[in-house]
mmCIF file of C-alpha atoms in Angstrom:
data_model
loop_
_atom_site.group_PDB
_atom_site.id
_atom_site.type_symbol
_atom_site.label_atom_id
_atom_site.label_comp_id
_atom_site.label_asym_id
_atom_site.label_seq_id
_atom_site.Cartn_x
_atom_site.Cartn_y
_atom_site.Cartn_z
ATOM 1 C CA MET A 1 -11.031 10.076 2.105
ATOM 2 C CA THR A 2 -14.410 11.502 2.775
ATOM 3 C CA ILE A 3 -17.466 12.507 0.471
ATOM 4 C CA ARG A 4 -19.055 15.315 -0.344
ATOM 5 C CA GLU A 5 -21.332 16.883 -2.766
ATOM 6 C CA ALA A 6 -19.127 19.150 -4.913
ATOM 7 C CA ARG A 7 -19.854 22.983 -5.120
ATOM 8 C CA PRO A 8 -19.538 24.799 -7.904
ATOM 9 C CA GLU A 9 -16.427 26.288 -6.345
ATOM 10 C CA ASP A 10 -14.591 22.574 -6.402
ATOM 11 C CA TRP A 11 -14.770 23.270 -10.032
ATOM 12 C CA GLU A 12 -11.525 25.114 -9.802
ATOM 13 C CA ALA A 13 -9.373 22.076 -8.856
ATOM 14 C CA ILE A 14 -11.029 19.758 -11.051
ATOM 15 C CA TRP A 15 -10.882 21.177 -13.550
ATOM 16 C CA PRO A 16 -6.660 20.767 -13.597
ATOM 17 C CA PHE A 17 -6.637 17.043 -13.508
ATOM 18 C CA PHE A 18 -10.039 16.396 -15.500
ATOM 19 C CA ARG A 19 -7.890 18.652 -18.304
ATOM 20 C CA ARG A 20 -4.849 16.558 -17.902
ATOM 21 C CA ILE A 21 -6.906 13.237 -18.393
ATOM 22 C CA VAL A 22 -9.131 14.383 -20.817
ATOM 23 C CA ALA A 23 -6.362 15.677 -23.093
ATOM 24 C CA ALA A 24 -4.321 12.508 -22.614
ATOM 25 C CA GLY A 25 -6.893 10.853 -24.364
ATOM 26 C CA GLU A 26 -6.189 7.413 -23.123
ATOM 27 C CA THR A 27 -9.725 6.564 -21.092
ATOM 28 C CA TYR A 28 -12.534 9.094 -22.018
ATOM 29 C CA ALA A 29 -13.854 9.443 -25.336
ATOM 30 C CA TYR A 30 -14.555 13.101 -24.787
ATOM 31 C CA ASP A 31 -13.227 15.639 -26.894
ATOM 32 C CA ARG A 32 -9.078 15.854 -26.089
ATOM 33 C CA ASP A 33 -9.395 19.635 -26.762
ATOM 34 C CA MET A 34 -12.465 19.710 -24.554
ATOM 35 C CA SER A 35 -13.241 23.993 -23.352
ATOM 36 C CA GLU A 36 -13.657 24.821 -19.073
ATOM 37 C CA PRO A 37 -16.825 25.304 -20.527
ATOM 38 C CA GLU A 38 -18.221 22.647 -21.635
ATOM 39 C CA GLY A 39 -15.460 21.145 -19.309
ATOM 40 C CA ARG A 40 -17.546 22.028 -16.521
ATOM 41 C CA ARG A 41 -20.984 21.464 -18.152
ATOM 42 C CA MET A 42 -20.395 18.665 -18.997
ATOM 43 C CA TRP A 43 -19.027 17.149 -15.413
ATOM 44 C CA MET A 44 -21.283 19.549 -12.346
ATOM 45 C CA VAL A 45 -24.080 18.100 -13.717
ATOM 46 C CA GLY A 46 -27.414 19.161 -12.072
ATOM 47 C CA PRO A 47 -30.371 17.048 -10.471
ATOM 48 C CA PRO A 48 -31.266 14.610 -10.309
ATOM 49 C CA GLY A 49 -28.351 13.597 -11.105
ATOM 50 C CA ARG A 50 -25.471 14.747 -8.820
ATOM 51 C CA THR A 51 -21.053 15.543 -8.103
ATOM 52 C CA VAL A 52 -19.298 14.770 -5.760
ATOM 53 C CA VAL A 53 -15.726 15.306 -4.731
ATOM 54 C CA ALA A 54 -12.925 13.016 -2.759
ATOM 55 C CA ILE A 55 -11.465 15.400 -0.527
ATOM 56 C CA ASP A 56 -7.951 14.057 1.556
ATOM 57 C CA GLY A 57 -7.193 14.465 4.784
ATOM 58 C CA ALA A 58 -5.346 18.040 3.870
ATOM 59 C CA GLY A 59 -9.121 19.116 2.465
ATOM 60 C CA SER A 60 -7.642 18.654 -0.955
ATOM 61 C CA VAL A 61 -9.826 17.715 -3.992
ATOM 62 C CA ALA A 62 -8.166 14.211 -5.069
ATOM 63 C CA GLY A 63 -11.223 13.375 -7.425
ATOM 64 C CA SER A 64 -14.482 13.615 -8.486
ATOM 65 C CA ALA A 65 -17.573 11.855 -9.843
ATOM 66 C CA ASN A 66 -20.909 12.455 -11.024
ATOM 67 C CA MET A 67 -23.710 9.619 -11.603
ATOM 68 C CA TYR A 68 -26.940 9.679 -13.289
ATOM 69 C CA ALA A 69 -29.793 8.009 -15.357
ATOM 70 C CA ASN A 70 -27.749 5.944 -17.301
ATOM 71 C CA ARG A 71 -31.913 6.609 -20.053
ATOM 72 C CA GLY A 72 -34.941 8.197 -19.143
ATOM 73 C CA GLY A 73 -38.533 6.730 -18.792
ATOM 74 C CA PRO A 74 -38.592 2.909 -19.152
ATOM 75 C CA GLY A 75 -34.672 2.870 -18.437
ATOM 76 C CA ALA A 76 -34.434 5.158 -15.748
ATOM 77 C CA HIS A 77 -33.776 2.471 -13.648
ATOM 78 C CA VAL A 78 -30.484 1.895 -14.981
ATOM 79 C CA ALA A 79 -27.852 4.299 -12.991
ATOM 80 C CA SER A 80 -24.586 4.796 -14.484
ATOM 81 C CA ALA A 81 -21.479 7.644 -13.228
ATOM 82 C CA SER A 82 -17.997 8.566 -15.118
ATOM 83 C CA PHE A 83 -15.145 9.120 -12.422
ATOM 84 C CA MET A 84 -11.744 11.598 -12.928
ATOM 85 C CA VAL A 85 -9.351 10.954 -9.957
ATOM 86 C CA ASP A 86 -6.410 12.857 -10.140
ATOM 87 C CA PRO A 87 -3.311 11.176 -11.760
ATOM 88 C CA ASP A 88 -0.693 12.575 -9.059
ATOM 89 C CA ARG A 89 -3.477 10.428 -7.074
ATOM 90 C CA ALA A 90 -3.307 7.320 -8.254
ATOM 91 C CA GLY A 91 -2.940 3.895 -5.913
ATOM 92 C CA GLN A 92 -4.297 6.058 -2.351
ATOM 93 C CA GLY A 93 -7.834 4.387 -3.021
ATOM 94 C CA VAL A 94 -9.612 7.353 -4.437
ATOM 95 C CA GLY A 95 -11.234 5.886 -7.397
ATOM 96 C CA ARG A 96 -12.423 3.041 -5.119
ATOM 97 C CA ALA A 97 -14.063 4.810 -2.480
ATOM 98 C CA LEU A 98 -16.063 6.963 -5.150
ATOM 99 C CA GLY A 99 -17.362 3.478 -6.532
ATOM 100 C CA GLU A 100 -18.215 2.428 -3.023
ATOM 101 C CA HIS A 101 -20.083 6.018 -2.747
ATOM 102 C CA VAL A 102 -21.547 6.059 -6.330
ATOM 103 C CA ILE A 103 -22.712 1.625 -5.242
ATOM 104 C CA ASP A 104 -24.248 2.921 -2.043
ATOM 105 C CA TRP A 105 -25.876 6.190 -3.888
ATOM 106 C CA ALA A 106 -27.620 3.987 -6.338
ATOM 107 C CA GLY A 107 -29.099 1.758 -4.080
ATOM 108 C CA GLU A 108 -30.281 4.720 -1.688
ATOM 109 C CA SER A 109 -31.941 6.499 -4.564
ATOM 110 C CA GLY A 110 -34.101 3.478 -6.321
ATOM 111 C CA PHE A 111 -31.793 2.382 -8.472
ATOM 112 C CA ARG A 112 -31.688 -1.477 -9.430
ATOM 113 C CA ALA A 113 -28.752 -1.536 -11.412
ATOM 114 C CA ILE A 114 -25.656 0.914 -12.653
ATOM 115 C CA GLN A 115 -24.381 -0.073 -16.281
ATOM 116 C CA PHE A 116 -20.467 1.854 -17.082
ATOM 117 C CA ASN A 117 -20.912 2.382 -20.993
ATOM 118 C CA ALA A 118 -17.443 2.802 -22.080
ATOM 119 C CA VAL A 119 -14.385 1.970 -19.781
ATOM 120 C CA VAL A 120 -11.614 1.778 -22.327
ATOM 121 C CA GLU A 121 -10.300 -2.076 -22.156
ATOM 122 C CA THR A 122 -6.835 -1.183 -21.982
ATOM 123 C CA ASN A 123 -7.255 1.182 -18.580
ATOM 124 C CA GLU A 124 -6.619 -1.980 -16.302
ATOM 125 C CA ALA A 125 -6.596 -0.004 -13.292
ATOM 126 C CA ALA A 126 -10.182 0.699 -13.733
ATOM 127 C CA VAL A 127 -11.257 -2.151 -15.275
ATOM 128 C CA ALA A 128 -10.203 -4.269 -11.963
ATOM 129 C CA LEU A 129 -11.084 -1.710 -9.614
ATOM 130 C CA TRP A 130 -15.373 -2.332 -11.055
ATOM 131 C CA ARG A 131 -14.517 -5.886 -10.936
ATOM 132 C CA SER A 132 -13.239 -6.032 -7.809
ATOM 133 C CA LEU A 133 -17.144 -4.355 -6.714
ATOM 134 C CA GLY A 134 -18.718 -6.604 -8.496
ATOM 135 C CA PHE A 135 -19.010 -5.147 -11.717
ATOM 136 C CA GLU A 136 -18.898 -7.991 -14.848
ATOM 137 C CA VAL A 137 -17.700 -7.248 -18.372
ATOM 138 C CA LEU A 138 -21.085 -7.176 -20.502
ATOM 139 C CA ALA A 139 -19.259 -6.582 -23.675
ATOM 140 C CA SER A 140 -16.322 -5.543 -25.344
ATOM 141 C CA VAL A 141 -17.509 -2.920 -28.246
ATOM 142 C CA PRO A 142 -14.553 -3.439 -30.808
ATOM 143 C CA GLU A 143 -11.941 -1.004 -32.268
ATOM 144 C CA ALA A 144 -14.369 1.761 -30.598
ATOM 145 C CA PHE A 145 -11.620 3.988 -28.802
ATOM 146 C CA ASP A 146 -8.662 4.823 -30.794
ATOM 147 C CA HIS A 147 -5.687 5.168 -28.078
ATOM 148 C CA PRO A 148 -3.218 7.330 -28.427
ATOM 149 C CA ARG A 149 -0.840 4.233 -27.503
ATOM 150 C CA HIS A 150 -2.271 1.361 -27.995
ATOM 151 C CA GLY A 151 -4.438 2.721 -30.685
ATOM 152 C CA TYR A 152 -7.968 0.368 -31.597
ATOM 153 C CA VAL A 153 -9.185 -0.451 -28.526
ATOM 154 C CA GLY A 154 -13.005 -2.173 -26.933
ATOM 155 C CA LEU A 155 -14.767 -0.073 -24.915
ATOM 156 C CA LEU A 156 -16.493 -2.351 -21.918
ATOM 157 C CA ILE A 157 -19.878 -2.549 -20.879
ATOM 158 C CA MET A 158 -19.618 -2.665 -17.078
ATOM 159 C CA HIS A 159 -22.649 -4.243 -15.525
ATOM 160 C CA ARG A 160 -23.998 -5.041 -11.885
ATOM 161 C CA PHE A 161 -27.522 -5.252 -9.907
ATOM 162 C CA VAL A 162 -27.453 -3.063 -6.093
ATOM 163 C CA MET B 1 -39.460 4.997 -50.514
ATOM 164 C CA THR B 2 -36.930 8.075 -50.937
ATOM 165 C CA ILE B 3 -34.981 9.185 -48.277
ATOM 166 C CA ARG B 4 -33.805 13.063 -48.108
ATOM 167 C CA GLU B 5 -32.598 15.449 -44.856
ATOM 168 C CA ALA B 6 -34.892 16.475 -42.427
ATOM 169 C CA ARG B 7 -36.412 19.981 -42.742
ATOM 170 C CA PRO B 8 -37.927 21.631 -39.700
ATOM 171 C CA GLU B 9 -41.088 21.901 -40.733
ATOM 172 C CA ASP B 10 -40.705 17.989 -41.163
ATOM 173 C CA TRP B 11 -41.072 17.797 -37.923
ATOM 174 C CA GLU B 12 -45.276 18.688 -37.861
ATOM 175 C CA ALA B 13 -45.244 15.428 -40.006
ATOM 176 C CA ILE B 14 -42.953 13.494 -37.421
ATOM 177 C CA TRP B 15 -43.812 14.666 -33.796
ATOM 178 C CA PRO B 16 -47.557 12.475 -34.149
ATOM 179 C CA PHE B 17 -46.033 9.652 -34.612
ATOM 180 C CA PHE B 18 -42.833 10.196 -32.174
ATOM 181 C CA ARG B 19 -44.991 10.950 -29.798
ATOM 182 C CA ARG B 20 -47.047 7.934 -30.187
ATOM 183 C CA ILE B 21 -44.158 5.578 -30.108
ATOM 184 C CA VAL B 22 -42.334 7.100 -26.682
ATOM 185 C CA ALA B 23 -45.635 7.722 -25.629
ATOM 186 C CA ALA B 24 -45.956 3.573 -25.806
ATOM 187 C CA GLY B 25 -43.365 2.954 -24.265
ATOM 188 C CA GLU B 26 -41.916 -0.643 -25.615
ATOM 189 C CA THR B 27 -38.919 0.516 -27.476
ATOM 190 C CA TYR B 28 -37.882 3.798 -26.793
ATOM 191 C CA ALA B 29 -36.187 4.336 -23.039
ATOM 192 C CA TYR B 30 -37.312 8.367 -22.831
ATOM 193 C CA ASP B 31 -39.825 10.209 -21.319
ATOM 194 C CA ARG B 32 -42.793 8.622 -21.822
ATOM 195 C CA ASP B 33 -44.920 12.143 -21.187
ATOM 196 C CA MET B 34 -41.794 13.986 -23.355
ATOM 197 C CA SER B 35 -43.516 17.749 -24.822
ATOM 198 C CA GLU B 36 -42.681 18.843 -28.469
ATOM 199 C CA PRO B 37 -40.758 20.957 -27.708
ATOM 200 C CA GLU B 38 -38.523 18.619 -25.985
ATOM 201 C CA GLY B 39 -38.533 16.112 -28.817
ATOM 202 C CA ARG B 40 -37.958 18.475 -31.286
ATOM 203 C CA ARG B 41 -34.951 18.871 -30.078
ATOM 204 C CA MET B 42 -33.627 15.593 -29.427
ATOM 205 C CA TRP B 43 -34.811 14.498 -32.613
ATOM 206 C CA MET B 44 -33.545 16.739 -34.928
ATOM 207 C CA VAL B 45 -30.251 16.854 -34.185
ATOM 208 C CA GLY B 46 -27.945 19.462 -35.973
ATOM 209 C CA PRO B 47 -24.671 19.189 -38.131
ATOM 210 C CA PRO B 48 -22.320 16.798 -37.966
ATOM 211 C CA GLY B 49 -25.214 15.109 -37.049
ATOM 212 C CA ARG B 50 -28.046 14.262 -39.505
ATOM 213 C CA THR B 51 -32.020 13.911 -39.170
ATOM 214 C CA VAL B 52 -33.180 12.538 -42.033
ATOM 215 C CA VAL B 53 -37.611 11.817 -43.370
ATOM 216 C CA ALA B 54 -38.530 8.341 -45.381
ATOM 217 C CA ILE B 55 -40.866 10.039 -48.545
ATOM 218 C CA ASP B 56 -43.666 7.670 -49.763
ATOM 219 C CA GLY B 57 -45.489 7.712 -52.936
ATOM 220 C CA ALA B 58 -47.838 10.245 -52.181
ATOM 221 C CA GLY B 59 -44.984 12.450 -50.322
ATOM 222 C CA SER B 60 -45.846 11.894 -46.762
ATOM 223 C CA VAL B 61 -43.473 11.318 -44.300
ATOM 224 C CA ALA B 62 -43.607 7.430 -43.120
ATOM 225 C CA GLY B 63 -40.543 7.850 -40.783
ATOM 226 C CA SER B 64 -37.731 9.560 -40.092
ATOM 227 C CA ALA B 65 -34.128 8.571 -38.458
ATOM 228 C CA ASN B 66 -31.520 10.658 -36.892
ATOM 229 C CA MET B 67 -27.550 10.119 -36.988
ATOM 230 C CA TYR B 68 -24.512 11.279 -34.788
ATOM 231 C CA ALA B 69 -21.012 10.146 -33.921
ATOM 232 C CA ASN B 70 -22.086 7.426 -30.853
ATOM 233 C CA ARG B 71 -18.945 9.278 -28.808
ATOM 234 C CA GLY B 72 -16.335 12.262 -28.750
ATOM 235 C CA GLY B 73 -12.635 12.410 -29.466
ATOM 236 C CA PRO B 74 -11.189 9.260 -28.736
ATOM 237 C CA GLY B 75 -15.048 7.114 -29.816
ATOM 238 C CA ALA B 76 -15.571 9.215 -32.653
ATOM 239 C CA HIS B 77 -15.099 7.084 -35.923
ATOM 240 C CA VAL B 78 -17.854 5.046 -34.046
ATOM 241 C CA ALA B 79 -21.726 6.175 -35.396
ATOM 242 C CA SER B 80 -24.381 5.597 -33.902
ATOM 243 C CA ALA B 81 -28.564 6.130 -35.179
ATOM 244 C CA SER B 82 -32.028 5.995 -34.452
ATOM 245 C CA PHE B 83 -35.505 5.221 -35.704
ATOM 246 C CA MET B 84 -39.216 5.816 -35.893
ATOM 247 C CA VAL B 85 -41.264 4.500 -38.424
ATOM 248 C CA ASP B 86 -45.057 5.073 -38.112
ATOM 249 C CA PRO B 87 -46.915 2.864 -36.937
ATOM 250 C CA ASP B 88 -49.893 2.996 -39.555
ATOM 251 C CA ARG B 89 -46.496 2.236 -42.185
ATOM 252 C CA ALA B 90 -44.527 -0.568 -39.502
ATOM 253 C CA GLY B 91 -44.256 -3.778 -42.493
ATOM 254 C CA GLN B 92 -43.691 -1.465 -45.656
ATOM 255 C CA GLY B 93 -39.629 -1.194 -45.569
ATOM 256 C CA VAL B 94 -39.820 2.288 -44.005
ATOM 257 C CA GLY B 95 -36.919 1.022 -41.192
ATOM 258 C CA ARG B 96 -35.125 -0.920 -43.545
ATOM 259 C CA ALA B 97 -34.805 2.061 -46.256
ATOM 260 C CA LEU B 98 -33.856 4.160 -43.268
ATOM 261 C CA GLY B 99 -31.221 1.689 -42.284
ATOM 262 C CA GLU B 100 -29.992 0.941 -45.420
ATOM 263 C CA HIS B 101 -29.785 4.793 -45.918
ATOM 264 C CA VAL B 102 -27.690 5.357 -42.601
ATOM 265 C CA ILE B 103 -24.939 2.139 -42.520
ATOM 266 C CA ASP B 104 -24.228 4.102 -46.443
ATOM 267 C CA TRP B 105 -24.389 7.311 -44.486
ATOM 268 C CA ALA B 106 -21.458 6.155 -42.127
ATOM 269 C CA GLY B 107 -19.433 4.118 -44.648
ATOM 270 C CA GLU B 108 -19.061 7.895 -46.812
ATOM 271 C CA SER B 109 -19.159 10.115 -43.867
ATOM 272 C CA GLY B 110 -15.563 7.524 -42.644
ATOM 273 C CA PHE B 111 -17.500 5.963 -39.086
ATOM 274 C CA ARG B 112 -15.723 2.999 -39.154
ATOM 275 C CA ALA B 113 -19.128 1.423 -37.501
ATOM 276 C CA ILE B 114 -22.607 1.660 -36.057
ATOM 277 C CA GLN B 115 -23.474 0.900 -33.041
ATOM 278 C CA PHE B 116 -26.655 0.897 -30.941
ATOM 279 C CA ASN B 117 -26.635 1.339 -27.517
ATOM 280 C CA ALA B 118 -30.860 0.662 -26.636
ATOM 281 C CA VAL B 119 -32.629 -1.841 -29.011
ATOM 282 C CA VAL B 120 -35.888 -2.988 -26.363
ATOM 283 C CA GLU B 121 -35.347 -7.101 -27.133
ATOM 284 C CA THR B 122 -38.820 -7.804 -27.302
ATOM 285 C CA ASN B 123 -39.003 -5.328 -30.546
ATOM 286 C CA GLU B 124 -38.952 -8.447 -32.628
ATOM 287 C CA ALA B 125 -39.028 -6.746 -35.716
ATOM 288 C CA ALA B 126 -36.297 -4.490 -35.069
ATOM 289 C CA VAL B 127 -34.033 -7.128 -33.869
ATOM 290 C CA ALA B 128 -34.824 -9.223 -36.624
ATOM 291 C CA LEU B 129 -34.303 -5.850 -39.341
ATOM 292 C CA TRP B 130 -30.830 -4.927 -38.117
ATOM 293 C CA ARG B 131 -29.441 -8.193 -37.661
ATOM 294 C CA SER B 132 -30.299 -8.489 -41.358
ATOM 295 C CA LEU B 133 -28.707 -5.511 -41.799
ATOM 296 C CA GLY B 134 -25.558 -7.090 -40.729
ATOM 297 C CA PHE B 135 -25.752 -5.967 -37.030
ATOM 298 C CA GLU B 136 -25.033 -8.509 -34.107
ATOM 299 C CA VAL B 137 -25.796 -8.904 -30.882
ATOM 300 C CA LEU B 138 -22.752 -7.957 -28.801
ATOM 301 C CA ALA B 139 -25.099 -8.050 -25.179
ATOM 302 C CA SER B 140 -28.044 -7.942 -23.256
ATOM 303 C CA VAL B 141 -27.985 -5.335 -20.505
ATOM 304 C CA PRO B 142 -30.618 -7.872 -18.380
ATOM 305 C CA GLU B 143 -33.810 -5.662 -17.040
ATOM 306 C CA ALA B 144 -32.381 -2.164 -18.304
ATOM 307 C CA PHE B 145 -35.860 -1.955 -19.297
ATOM 308 C CA ASP B 146 -39.382 -1.693 -17.885
ATOM 309 C CA HIS B 147 -41.461 -2.653 -20.340
ATOM 310 C CA PRO B 148 -45.711 -2.147 -19.353
ATOM 311 C CA ARG B 149 -46.517 -5.371 -20.750
ATOM 312 C CA HIS B 150 -43.728 -7.560 -20.243
ATOM 313 C CA GLY B 151 -41.743 -5.913 -17.518
ATOM 314 C CA TYR B 152 -37.907 -5.648 -17.452
ATOM 315 C CA VAL B 153 -36.341 -6.798 -20.225
ATOM 316 C CA GLY B 154 -33.338 -6.616 -21.810
ATOM 317 C CA LEU B 155 -31.412 -3.518 -24.418
ATOM 318 C CA LEU B 156 -29.778 -5.092 -26.468
ATOM 319 C CA ILE B 157 -26.351 -3.303 -27.764
ATOM 320 C CA MET B 158 -25.970 -3.838 -31.207
ATOM 321 C CA HIS B 159 -22.994 -3.922 -33.831
ATOM 322 C CA ARG B 160 -21.689 -3.754 -37.425
ATOM 323 C CA PHE B 161 -18.448 -2.173 -39.355
ATOM 324 C CA VAL B 162 -19.146 -0.029 -41.843
#
């Protein structure tokens, strides 16, 4: 697994699994019928943020992450990030490789911490991955996510210093 | 105190205290040198969000609030809001009137809860006001705000159902 900067032309490979994940409505508080241009605008963030892709041994895009300051001004020393792994590549370490990359980036970029604002509590694989990478749950915002199968579930705020 | 929809021309009255509050860097995680056009773009939110102003007995703008869905898609049933009270009008009930208005709006608009994402913990007047209006602190994100006098302080996530 190689992580590299996303190029504009990578969006063509990201969009199919991005659309699938967003349309499923189980892990992201994004409009489930988000258009392709809106998805591109949201995901392919420009500097000082970054978007990266995870490339498998065959040269295919297996996942993507973006990263940015979570807030401005006096809050700009805390980073945040979002992750999308092709569901067909689940369990192959793609999310972990992207997560480790983001932690390294945050440290090298001078951020003091990373905060995830909205991890769906029923997304057990993600919660377990972030815990294993040193993130703690600060709070669950009760009933903040309307899950298509589980109903109203909590959104976790997760955090680690870097 | 009257609360009404903000009109585009109200920005001229909002901007002086908005700039003063943001430049002080004590209560908002916004760029402290935010330009006037950027401030206007950020504050005067369009539908489905709303911006309102608090008008005092003399017809002057004493404060303003904006309100919106905190997230999209499966998270769009939780509202959020931001508040700016002219520092020269502190302690006159402006923030309380705006807060009560936002709670009423959220209920009437079908939101299930209101979440404040980043209340600076040293902003004691705001924290006490929100507590008195039924908000609870879900968590403090440690050292997430670089206060010009107090150093790194926590950002509170506050919440109430409506």
